[in-house]
Amino acid sequence: MRLDYNNKSLREVTMTCDADEIARIMYANTTHISMYFVITLSAVAVFVGTKKIFSKVRREMAQMTVVVVGAGPIGLTSALIAVQCKRVKKLVLYEEQSKSNVERRSYQIAIQSSNVSLLRSYGIDFDNLEGLWHNGCFYTRVGIYLEYIIHVLPLYSTEVEINFGTKFCRESSDVVDNLTGRKLVICCDGSTGLASRALGLSDECVMHSSGIFGAVAAIERNNQTLVPTPEKRVHNLSFDLSAYVSSAYEDDGRTNFTLKIFGNSKCRYLALAVNKCDSNVVRALKTVLDKSMMRNIFLKCFNTYKRSDEASISDSYCLNNMKFSPRMYEIKLSQRIESVAYISDCDLFIITEGEASRSYNYNTGMDINIGLKGLTALQPFIEKVTLAETEHSIMKSLLFKMEHSDRICTEFLKFGLREYMFL
Ligand SMILES: Cc1cc2nc3c(=O)[nH]c(=O)nc-3n(C[C@H](O)[C@H](O)[C@H](O)COP(=O)(O)OP(=O)(O)OC[C@H]3O[C@@H](n4cnc5c(N)ncnc54)[C@H](O)[C@@H]3O)c2cc1C
């Protein structure tokens, strides 16, 4: 009897054949099922394997374009970090000033030892930078630092396009929108910059009190050449203001001012700070608007604590050439509320860095260090952003940056001024 078991159900066959045939049919059926099972399993395995390999290759190859706005110290350092990330296929930089104006910037920056290590790890060769080492800090003219980075950026394999004399505005943001693939804009356009607003971020800032009162002064001496000069800090100063205000304002011994003299030999800056208190002297310096009082304090401070190799300043020179805060004020850290964003329509990430993100209403002479601290998270952020595929991973990368930014502010409020002024 011929058994066409392929076309009959097992029940039909059972009705027309003996036990041996049933066994043979069952064996044939089982072999068939196993074969189908193996084929299906192999297909699934090949599919999963290919998907994994494809996804791995895609992850390996994932790249994006980074646009930096602003060629100040933080913008150019961001650019230097970006060109060294394998995830960055192209870097575009916008700076509204000319290259020569950027390189001519004359004020002095002091780079703290922790940031020196960070910058060394990104290839900054401090031995080839004109400057001065003092207590682990590197002092140089900011233009020298900027010129160095402008020079080395094209030496990396990443494609670099630098646009000097080009202001980033609403039209530029349209150009960025139309770039193909994923892109990240890093807004480093300083405390008055508007690039992030052009991209849709809010300008709103939150002001954090530092718990410290301060005042600053600047003296420019055009007859001097620009020579890097180390800073000088003096602690536990007190002032007798009885010549200016009634005896009620005489020092009651509760104030300990700290003074810092910094800047290069030509542009000298003075910063005065005191922990928030309501002593008579502090109250007088905060409320009495007698300009000569502050001017004389700064003049006396400079002439007493200046470097031994520099000339004193006369009353008349001070009167005509010193700029200063007319009274003491509360030092506050301003933090931009929206410092990260993702625009899904054009696959665009936006972040703010440096003074575009956070800044003090006070000059410590180490201001760029707070901006550099923000950049410690830039490379991992670029890595995360390039690989983020799902809504969840995009949110996670934004959160990573926001938390880092908040941490910088919290730590700076706790330790920053202490480290830059009081130690
Ligand atoms: C007179 C002076 C003296 C200082 N002295 C010291 C000091 O002794 N030590 C110290 O550490 N710090 C000092 N600072 C502070 C220091 O300048 C800042 O901390 C530092 O420059 C901040 O860097 P940044 O890159 O965030 O911003 P910035 O240096 O302000 O750079 C922003 C850049 O963005 C550009 N830009 C703005 N808008 C646009 C746009 N729409 N399109 C394109 N480009 C744009 C600007 O031209 C600028 O080049 C001083 C500042 C001043 C003004």
CSV table of C-alpha atoms and ligand atoms in Angstrom, one decimal:
chain,number,residue,atom,x,y,z
A,1,MET,CA,0.0,0.0,0.0
A,2,ARG,CA,1.4,3.5,-0.9
A,3,LEU,CA,1.3,5.9,1.9
A,4,ASP,CA,1.0,9.5,0.9
A,5,TYR,CA,1.3,10.8,4.4
A,6,ASN,CA,2.1,14.2,3.3
A,7,ASN,CA,-1.4,14.7,2.1
A,8,LYS,CA,-3.2,12.9,5.0
A,9,SER,CA,-3.6,13.7,8.6
A,10,LEU,CA,-2.0,11.2,11.0
A,11,ARG,CA,-5.5,10.1,12.1
A,12,GLU,CA,-6.6,9.2,8.5
A,13,VAL,CA,-3.4,7.2,7.9
A,14,THR,CA,-3.8,5.4,11.2
A,15,MET,CA,-7.2,4.1,10.0
A,16,THR,CA,-5.7,2.5,6.9
A,17,CYS,CA,-2.3,1.0,7.9
A,18,ASP,CA,-0.6,-1.2,10.4
A,19,ALA,CA,1.7,-0.4,13.4
A,20,ASP,CA,5.0,-0.5,11.5
A,21,GLU,CA,3.7,2.0,9.0
A,22,ILE,CA,2.5,4.3,11.8
A,23,ALA,CA,6.1,4.2,13.3
A,24,ARG,CA,7.6,5.0,9.9
A,25,ILE,CA,5.2,7.8,9.3
A,26,MET,CA,5.8,9.2,12.8
A,27,TYR,CA,9.6,9.0,12.2
A,28,ALA,CA,9.3,10.8,8.9
A,29,ASN,CA,7.1,13.5,10.4
A,30,THR,CA,9.6,14.0,13.3
A,31,THR,CA,12.5,14.3,10.9
A,32,HIS,CA,10.6,16.9,8.9
A,33,ILE,CA,9.7,18.9,12.0
A,34,SER,CA,13.3,18.8,13.2
A,35,MET,CA,14.5,19.9,9.8
A,36,TYR,CA,12.1,22.8,9.7
A,37,PHE,CA,13.2,23.7,13.3
A,38,VAL,CA,16.9,23.6,12.4
A,39,ILE,CA,16.3,25.7,9.3
A,40,THR,CA,14.2,28.3,11.2
A,41,LEU,CA,16.8,28.4,14.0
A,42,SER,CA,19.6,28.9,11.6
A,43,ALA,CA,17.7,31.7,9.8
A,44,VAL,CA,17.0,33.4,13.1
A,45,ALA,CA,20.7,33.0,14.2
A,46,VAL,CA,21.9,34.4,10.9
A,47,PHE,CA,19.5,37.3,11.2
A,48,VAL,CA,20.5,38.1,14.7
A,49,GLY,CA,24.2,37.7,13.9
A,50,THR,CA,23.9,39.9,10.9
A,51,LYS,CA,22.0,42.5,12.8
A,52,LYS,CA,24.6,42.5,15.6
A,53,ILE,CA,27.5,42.8,13.1
A,54,PHE,CA,25.6,45.5,11.2
A,55,SER,CA,24.8,47.4,14.4
A,56,LYS,CA,28.5,47.0,15.6
A,57,VAL,CA,29.8,48.3,12.3
A,58,ARG,CA,27.3,51.2,12.4
A,59,ARG,CA,28.3,52.0,15.9
A,60,GLU,CA,32.0,51.8,14.9
A,61,MET,CA,31.4,54.1,12.0
A,62,ALA,CA,28.9,56.5,13.6
A,63,GLN,CA,30.1,60.1,13.3
A,64,MET,CA,28.7,63.6,13.4
A,65,THR,CA,29.5,67.2,12.6
A,66,VAL,CA,30.4,69.6,15.4
A,67,VAL,CA,29.9,73.3,15.1
A,68,VAL,CA,31.6,75.6,17.6
A,69,VAL,CA,30.5,79.2,18.0
A,70,GLY,CA,33.2,81.6,19.4
A,71,ALA,CA,37.0,81.4,19.2
A,72,GLY,CA,37.6,82.5,22.8
A,73,PRO,CA,39.6,80.2,25.1
A,74,ILE,CA,36.6,77.8,25.7
A,75,GLY,CA,35.5,77.7,22.1
A,76,LEU,CA,38.9,76.9,20.8
A,77,THR,CA,39.6,74.3,23.6
A,78,SER,CA,36.2,72.7,22.7
A,79,ALA,CA,37.3,72.6,19.1
A,80,LEU,CA,40.6,71.0,20.0
A,81,ILE,CA,38.8,68.3,22.0
A,82,ALA,CA,36.3,67.7,19.2
A,83,VAL,CA,38.9,67.2,16.4
A,84,GLN,CA,40.5,64.5,18.5
A,85,CYS,CA,37.2,62.5,18.9
A,86,LYS,CA,36.9,59.7,16.3
A,87,ARG,CA,33.2,60.4,16.3
A,88,VAL,CA,33.6,63.9,14.8
A,89,LYS,CA,33.8,63.8,11.0
A,90,LYS,CA,33.9,67.6,10.5
A,91,LEU,CA,34.4,70.6,12.7
A,92,VAL,CA,33.0,74.1,11.7
A,93,LEU,CA,34.0,77.1,13.8
A,94,TYR,CA,32.3,80.6,13.7
A,95,GLU,CA,34.0,83.6,15.2
A,96,GLU,CA,32.7,87.1,14.6
A,97,GLN,CA,36.1,88.8,15.0
A,98,SER,CA,39.0,88.6,12.7
A,99,LYS,CA,41.8,86.0,13.3
A,100,SER,CA,44.3,88.8,14.0
A,101,ASN,CA,42.0,90.4,16.6
A,102,VAL,CA,41.6,87.0,18.3
A,103,GLU,CA,45.3,86.4,18.4
A,104,ARG,CA,46.0,90.0,19.7
A,105,ARG,CA,43.9,89.6,22.8
A,106,SER,CA,46.1,90.9,25.6
A,107,TYR,CA,44.8,89.9,29.0
A,108,GLN,CA,46.6,87.3,31.0
A,109,ILE,CA,45.1,83.9,31.9
A,110,ALA,CA,46.3,81.6,34.7
A,111,ILE,CA,45.7,77.9,34.0
A,112,GLN,CA,45.4,75.8,37.1
A,113,SER,CA,47.6,72.7,37.4
A,114,SER,CA,44.5,70.3,37.1
A,115,ASN,CA,43.6,72.0,33.9
A,116,VAL,CA,47.2,72.0,32.7
A,117,SER,CA,47.0,68.1,32.9
A,118,LEU,CA,43.7,68.1,31.1
A,119,LEU,CA,45.0,70.3,28.3
A,120,ARG,CA,48.3,68.3,28.1
A,121,SER,CA,46.2,65.2,27.5
A,122,TYR,CA,44.7,66.9,24.5
A,123,GLY,CA,48.1,67.7,23.1
A,124,ILE,CA,48.8,71.2,24.3
A,125,ASP,CA,52.5,71.5,24.4
A,126,PHE,CA,53.2,74.0,27.2
A,127,ASP,CA,56.9,73.8,26.5
A,128,ASN,CA,56.1,75.6,23.2
A,129,LEU,CA,53.9,78.3,24.7
A,130,GLU,CA,55.4,81.5,25.9
A,131,GLY,CA,54.5,82.0,29.5
A,132,LEU,CA,55.4,81.6,33.1
A,133,TRP,CA,55.1,78.8,35.7
A,134,HIS,CA,54.3,79.7,39.3
A,135,ASN,CA,53.0,77.4,42.0
A,136,GLY,CA,51.8,74.9,39.4
A,137,CYS,CA,49.8,77.5,37.4
A,138,PHE,CA,50.7,78.5,33.9
A,139,TYR,CA,50.4,82.2,33.2
A,140,THR,CA,50.2,83.4,29.6
A,141,ARG,CA,48.7,86.1,27.4
A,142,VAL,CA,45.3,84.7,26.2
A,143,GLY,CA,46.1,85.5,22.5
A,144,ILE,CA,49.2,83.2,22.7
A,145,TYR,CA,47.0,80.3,23.9
A,146,LEU,CA,44.4,81.0,21.2
A,147,GLU,CA,47.0,81.4,18.4
A,148,TYR,CA,48.5,78.0,19.4
A,149,ILE,CA,45.2,76.2,19.1
A,150,ILE,CA,44.3,77.9,15.8
A,151,HIS,CA,47.6,76.7,14.5
A,152,VAL,CA,47.3,73.0,15.6
A,153,LEU,CA,43.6,72.4,14.7
A,154,PRO,CA,44.2,71.7,11.0
A,155,LEU,CA,47.0,69.3,11.9
A,156,TYR,CA,44.4,66.6,13.0
A,157,SER,CA,42.8,64.3,10.5
A,158,THR,CA,39.3,65.7,11.1
A,159,GLU,CA,38.1,68.1,8.4
A,160,VAL,CA,38.2,71.6,9.8
A,161,GLU,CA,36.5,74.7,8.5
A,162,ILE,CA,37.3,78.0,10.4
A,163,ASN,CA,35.2,81.0,9.6
A,164,PHE,CA,36.7,84.2,11.2
A,165,GLY,CA,34.8,87.4,10.8
A,166,THR,CA,31.6,85.5,10.6
A,167,LYS,CA,28.9,86.1,13.1
A,168,PHE,CA,26.7,83.2,14.0
A,169,CYS,CA,23.1,84.4,13.6
A,170,ARG,CA,19.6,83.0,12.7
A,171,GLU,CA,20.7,82.5,9.1
A,172,SER,CA,23.7,80.4,10.2
A,173,SER,CA,21.4,78.3,12.3
A,174,ASP,CA,19.5,77.5,9.1
A,175,VAL,CA,22.7,76.4,7.5
A,176,VAL,CA,23.4,74.1,10.5
A,177,ASP,CA,19.9,72.7,10.3
A,178,ASN,CA,20.5,71.7,6.7
A,179,LEU,CA,23.8,69.9,7.3
A,180,THR,CA,23.3,66.2,6.7
A,181,GLY,CA,23.4,63.7,9.5
A,182,ARG,CA,23.6,64.3,13.2
A,183,LYS,CA,25.2,67.5,14.5
A,184,LEU,CA,26.2,69.2,17.7
A,185,VAL,CA,26.5,72.9,18.2
A,186,ILE,CA,28.7,74.1,21.1
A,187,CYS,CA,27.8,77.7,21.9
A,188,CYS,CA,30.9,79.3,23.5
A,189,ASP,CA,30.1,82.9,22.6
A,190,GLY,CA,30.7,84.4,26.0
A,191,SER,CA,28.5,85.9,28.6
A,192,THR,CA,26.7,88.2,26.2
A,193,GLY,CA,26.5,85.7,23.3
A,194,LEU,CA,23.2,85.1,21.5
A,195,ALA,CA,24.0,82.0,19.5
A,196,SER,CA,22.0,79.6,21.7
A,197,ARG,CA,19.0,82.0,21.5
A,198,ALA,CA,19.2,81.9,17.7
A,199,LEU,CA,19.0,78.1,18.0
A,200,GLY,CA,15.9,78.3,20.2
A,201,LEU,CA,17.4,78.0,23.8
A,202,SER,CA,16.1,80.4,26.5
A,203,ASP,CA,18.4,83.1,27.8
A,204,GLU,CA,17.0,82.7,31.3
A,205,CYS,CA,19.7,82.4,34.1
A,206,VAL,CA,19.5,81.5,37.7
A,207,MET,CA,21.7,83.6,40.1
A,208,HIS,CA,23.5,81.7,42.9
A,209,SER,CA,24.8,83.7,45.8
A,210,SER,CA,28.4,82.8,46.7
A,211,GLY,CA,28.2,84.1,50.3
A,212,ILE,CA,31.1,86.5,49.6
A,213,PHE,CA,31.2,90.3,48.9
A,214,GLY,CA,33.8,91.6,46.5
A,215,ALA,CA,35.1,94.6,44.5
A,216,VAL,CA,37.5,94.8,41.6
A,217,ALA,CA,39.8,97.4,40.1
A,218,ALA,CA,41.9,97.6,36.9
A,219,ILE,CA,45.0,99.7,36.1
A,220,GLU,CA,46.3,99.9,32.6
A,221,ARG,CA,49.9,101.1,32.3
A,222,ASN,CA,50.5,101.8,28.6
A,223,ASN,CA,54.2,102.5,29.2
A,224,GLN,CA,54.8,98.8,30.2
A,225,THR,CA,55.3,95.9,27.9
A,226,LEU,CA,53.2,92.7,28.2
A,227,VAL,CA,55.2,90.4,30.5
A,228,PRO,CA,53.6,87.4,32.2
A,229,THR,CA,53.4,88.1,35.9
A,230,PRO,CA,52.4,85.7,38.7
A,231,GLU,CA,49.5,86.7,41.0
A,232,LYS,CA,49.9,87.8,44.6
A,233,ARG,CA,47.4,87.0,47.4
A,234,VAL,CA,47.3,88.8,50.7
A,235,HIS,CA,45.0,87.6,53.5
A,236,ASN,CA,43.6,89.0,56.8
A,237,LEU,CA,43.6,92.6,55.7
A,238,SER,CA,41.5,95.2,57.6
A,239,PHE,CA,40.7,98.8,56.8
A,240,ASP,CA,40.1,101.9,58.9
A,241,LEU,CA,37.4,103.9,57.3
A,242,SER,CA,37.0,106.6,60.0
A,243,ALA,CA,38.4,109.2,57.6
A,244,TYR,CA,35.4,108.7,55.3
A,245,VAL,CA,32.5,107.9,57.5
A,246,SER,CA,31.4,108.4,61.1
A,247,SER,CA,33.0,106.6,64.0
A,248,ALA,CA,30.2,104.1,63.8
A,249,TYR,CA,32.0,102.6,60.8
A,250,GLU,CA,35.3,102.1,62.5
A,251,ASP,CA,36.6,98.5,62.1
A,252,ASP,CA,35.1,96.3,64.8
A,253,GLY,CA,37.7,93.6,64.1
A,254,ARG,CA,35.3,91.2,62.4
A,255,THR,CA,36.5,91.7,58.9
A,256,ASN,CA,39.3,89.8,57.2
A,257,PHE,CA,39.7,90.9,53.6
A,258,THR,CA,41.6,89.0,51.0
A,259,LEU,CA,43.3,90.8,48.2
A,260,LYS,CA,44.6,89.4,45.0
A,261,ILE,CA,46.8,91.3,42.5
A,262,PHE,CA,46.9,89.7,39.1
A,263,GLY,CA,47.3,90.3,35.4
A,264,ASN,CA,50.4,91.0,33.3
A,265,SER,CA,52.8,93.8,33.8
A,266,LYS,CA,50.7,96.2,31.7
A,267,CYS,CA,47.1,95.4,32.8
A,268,ARG,CA,47.1,95.0,36.6
A,269,TYR,CA,43.9,93.9,38.3
A,270,LEU,CA,43.0,93.9,42.0
A,271,ALA,CA,40.2,91.8,43.5
A,272,LEU,CA,39.1,92.3,47.1
A,273,ALA,CA,36.9,89.7,48.8
A,274,VAL,CA,35.4,89.2,52.2
A,275,ASN,CA,33.0,86.6,53.6
A,276,LYS,CA,29.5,87.9,53.8
A,277,CYS,CA,29.0,89.6,57.2
A,278,ASP,CA,27.4,92.8,58.5
A,279,SER,CA,30.4,94.3,60.2
A,280,ASN,CA,30.7,98.1,60.3
A,281,VAL,CA,33.4,98.2,57.7
A,282,VAL,CA,31.6,95.9,55.3
A,283,ARG,CA,28.3,97.8,55.7
A,284,ALA,CA,30.2,101.0,54.9
A,285,LEU,CA,31.9,99.6,51.9
A,286,LYS,CA,28.6,98.2,50.6
A,287,THR,CA,26.3,101.1,51.2
A,288,VAL,CA,28.3,104.4,51.3
A,289,LEU,CA,28.8,105.6,47.7
A,290,ASP,CA,32.0,107.6,48.2
A,291,LYS,CA,34.1,106.8,45.2
A,292,SER,CA,37.3,108.2,46.8
A,293,MET,CA,37.0,105.6,49.6
A,294,MET,CA,37.2,102.6,47.3
A,295,ARG,CA,39.8,104.3,45.1
A,296,ASN,CA,42.0,105.0,48.0
A,297,ILE,CA,41.6,101.4,49.3
A,298,PHE,CA,42.7,100.0,46.0
A,299,LEU,CA,45.5,102.5,45.6
A,300,LYS,CA,46.9,101.8,49.1
A,301,CYS,CA,46.5,98.1,48.5
A,302,PHE,CA,48.4,98.2,45.2
A,303,ASN,CA,51.3,100.3,46.5
A,304,THR,CA,51.7,98.2,49.6
A,305,TYR,CA,51.4,94.8,48.1
A,306,LYS,CA,52.6,95.2,44.5
A,307,ARG,CA,55.6,93.2,43.3
A,308,SER,CA,58.8,94.6,44.6
A,309,ASP,CA,60.1,95.2,41.0
A,310,GLU,CA,57.2,97.4,39.9
A,311,ALA,CA,56.7,101.1,40.4
A,312,SER,CA,54.2,102.6,42.7
A,313,ILE,CA,51.2,104.5,41.4
A,314,SER,CA,50.6,108.1,42.2
A,315,ASP,CA,47.3,109.6,43.4
A,316,SER,CA,46.9,111.5,40.1
A,317,TYR,CA,47.7,108.5,37.9
A,318,CYS,CA,45.2,106.5,39.9
A,319,LEU,CA,42.5,109.2,39.5
A,320,ASN,CA,42.8,109.2,35.8
A,321,ASN,CA,43.6,105.6,35.0
A,322,MET,CA,42.1,103.3,37.5
A,323,LYS,CA,38.7,101.7,36.9
A,324,PHE,CA,37.1,100.2,40.0
A,325,SER,CA,33.8,99.1,41.6
A,326,PRO,CA,32.4,102.1,43.4
A,327,ARG,CA,31.4,99.8,46.3
A,328,MET,CA,31.4,96.2,47.5
A,329,TYR,CA,28.7,93.9,46.1
A,330,GLU,CA,27.6,90.4,46.5
A,331,ILE,CA,29.5,88.0,44.2
A,332,LYS,CA,27.0,85.8,42.3
A,333,LEU,CA,27.3,83.0,39.9
A,334,SER,CA,24.9,83.2,37.0
A,335,GLN,CA,23.9,79.8,35.5
A,336,ARG,CA,22.0,79.4,32.2
A,337,ILE,CA,18.9,77.4,32.9
A,338,GLU,CA,18.7,75.7,29.5
A,339,SER,CA,22.2,74.6,28.7
A,340,VAL,CA,21.4,71.5,26.6
A,341,ALA,CA,18.8,70.7,24.0
A,342,TYR,CA,18.0,68.3,21.2
A,343,ILE,CA,16.0,69.2,18.1
A,344,SER,CA,14.7,66.0,16.6
A,345,ASP,CA,13.4,67.5,13.3
A,346,CYS,CA,17.0,68.2,12.2
A,347,ASP,CA,18.8,65.7,14.5
A,348,LEU,CA,20.6,68.6,16.2
A,349,PHE,CA,22.1,68.7,19.7
A,350,ILE,CA,22.9,72.1,21.3
A,351,ILE,CA,25.0,72.8,24.4
A,352,THR,CA,26.5,75.9,26.0
A,353,GLU,CA,30.0,76.1,27.5
A,354,GLY,CA,32.3,78.7,29.1
A,355,GLU,CA,30.8,82.0,30.0
A,356,ALA,CA,27.9,81.4,27.7
A,357,SER,CA,26.9,78.8,30.3
A,358,ARG,CA,28.0,80.2,33.6
A,359,SER,CA,29.9,83.3,34.8
A,360,TYR,CA,30.6,85.4,37.9
A,361,ASN,CA,29.9,89.1,38.2
A,362,TYR,CA,33.5,89.2,39.6
A,363,ASN,CA,37.0,88.8,38.2
A,364,THR,CA,39.3,86.4,39.9
A,365,GLY,CA,42.1,86.1,37.3
A,366,MET,CA,41.4,82.4,37.0
A,367,ASP,CA,38.1,82.8,35.3
A,368,ILE,CA,38.8,80.5,32.3
A,369,ASN,CA,39.3,77.6,34.7
A,370,ILE,CA,35.6,77.3,35.5
A,371,GLY,CA,35.0,77.0,31.7
A,372,LEU,CA,37.7,74.4,31.3
A,373,LYS,CA,36.2,72.3,34.1
A,374,GLY,CA,33.0,72.2,32.1
A,375,LEU,CA,34.9,70.7,29.2
A,376,THR,CA,36.0,67.6,31.1
A,377,ALA,CA,32.7,66.0,30.1
A,378,LEU,CA,32.8,67.1,26.4
A,379,GLN,CA,34.5,64.0,24.9
A,380,PRO,CA,32.3,61.4,26.7
A,381,PHE,CA,29.2,63.6,25.8
A,382,ILE,CA,30.2,63.6,22.1
A,383,GLU,CA,30.6,59.8,22.3
A,384,LYS,CA,27.2,59.3,23.9
A,385,VAL,CA,25.5,61.7,21.6
A,386,THR,CA,26.9,60.1,18.4
A,387,LEU,CA,25.7,56.6,19.5
A,388,ALA,CA,22.3,57.6,21.0
A,389,GLU,CA,19.7,56.0,18.8
A,390,THR,CA,16.6,55.7,20.9
A,391,GLU,CA,14.6,58.5,22.6
A,392,HIS,CA,15.7,57.0,25.9
A,393,SER,CA,19.4,57.1,25.0
A,394,ILE,CA,19.1,60.7,23.7
A,395,MET,CA,17.5,61.7,27.0
A,396,LYS,CA,20.2,59.9,28.9
A,397,SER,CA,23.0,61.8,27.1
A,398,LEU,CA,21.2,65.2,27.7
A,399,LEU,CA,20.8,64.3,31.3
A,400,PHE,CA,24.5,63.4,31.6
A,401,LYS,CA,25.5,66.8,30.4
A,402,MET,CA,22.9,68.7,32.5
A,403,GLU,CA,24.1,66.9,35.7
A,404,HIS,CA,27.7,67.6,34.9
A,405,SER,CA,26.9,71.2,34.4
A,406,ASP,CA,25.0,71.4,37.7
A,407,ARG,CA,27.9,69.7,39.4
A,408,ILE,CA,30.4,72.3,38.1
A,409,CYS,CA,28.2,75.1,39.5
A,410,THR,CA,27.6,73.4,42.9
A,411,GLU,CA,31.3,72.6,43.3
A,412,PHE,CA,32.3,76.0,42.2
A,413,LEU,CA,30.0,77.7,44.7
A,414,LYS,CA,31.4,75.5,47.4
A,415,PHE,CA,35.1,75.6,46.6
A,416,GLY,CA,35.7,77.9,43.6
A,417,LEU,CA,36.2,81.3,45.1
A,418,ARG,CA,37.9,79.8,48.2
A,419,GLU,CA,40.4,78.1,45.9
A,420,TYR,CA,40.8,81.1,43.6
A,421,MET,CA,40.9,83.8,46.4
A,422,PHE,CA,41.1,82.6,50.0
A,423,LEU,CA,43.7,79.8,49.9
B,1,LIG,C1,39.4,92.7,30.2
B,1,LIG,C2,39.3,91.3,30.6
B,1,LIG,C3,40.3,90.8,31.4
B,1,LIG,C4,40.2,89.5,31.9
B,1,LIG,N1,41.2,89.0,32.6
B,1,LIG,C5,41.2,87.7,32.9
B,1,LIG,C6,42.3,87.2,33.6
B,1,LIG,O1,43.2,87.8,34.0
B,1,LIG,N2,42.3,85.8,33.8
B,1,LIG,C7,41.2,85.0,33.4
B,1,LIG,O2,41.3,83.8,33.6
B,1,LIG,N3,40.2,85.5,32.8
B,1,LIG,C8,40.1,86.8,32.5
B,1,LIG,N4,39.1,87.4,31.9
B,1,LIG,C9,37.9,86.5,31.7
B,1,LIG,C10,38.0,85.7,30.5
B,1,LIG,O3,38.0,86.5,29.4
B,1,LIG,C11,36.9,84.7,30.4
B,1,LIG,O4,36.8,83.9,31.5
B,1,LIG,C12,37.1,83.8,29.2
B,1,LIG,O5,37.4,84.6,28.1
B,1,LIG,C13,35.8,83.1,28.9
B,1,LIG,O6,36.0,82.4,27.7
B,1,LIG,P1,34.8,82.1,26.7
B,1,LIG,O7,35.5,81.4,25.6
B,1,LIG,O8,33.7,81.4,27.5
B,1,LIG,O9,34.2,83.4,26.2
B,1,LIG,P2,34.9,84.7,25.5
B,1,LIG,O10,36.4,84.7,25.7
B,1,LIG,O11,34.1,85.8,25.8
B,1,LIG,O12,34.8,84.3,23.9
B,1,LIG,C14,33.6,84.4,23.2
B,1,LIG,C15,33.9,84.5,21.8
B,1,LIG,O13,32.7,84.4,21.0
B,1,LIG,C16,32.7,85.3,20.0
B,1,LIG,N5,31.3,85.6,19.6
B,1,LIG,C17,30.3,86.1,20.4
B,1,LIG,N6,29.2,86.1,19.7
B,1,LIG,C18,29.4,85.5,18.5
B,1,LIG,C19,28.6,85.1,17.4
B,1,LIG,N7,27.3,85.4,17.4
B,1,LIG,N8,29.1,84.5,16.4
B,1,LIG,C20,30.5,84.2,16.4
B,1,LIG,N9,31.3,84.5,17.4
B,1,LIG,C21,30.7,85.1,18.5
B,1,LIG,C22,33.4,86.5,20.6
B,1,LIG,O14,33.9,87.4,19.6
B,1,LIG,C23,34.5,85.8,21.4
B,1,LIG,O15,35.7,85.6,20.6
B,1,LIG,C24,39.1,88.7,31.5
B,1,LIG,C25,38.1,89.2,30.6
B,1,LIG,C26,38.2,90.5,30.2
B,1,LIG,C27,37.1,91.1,29.3
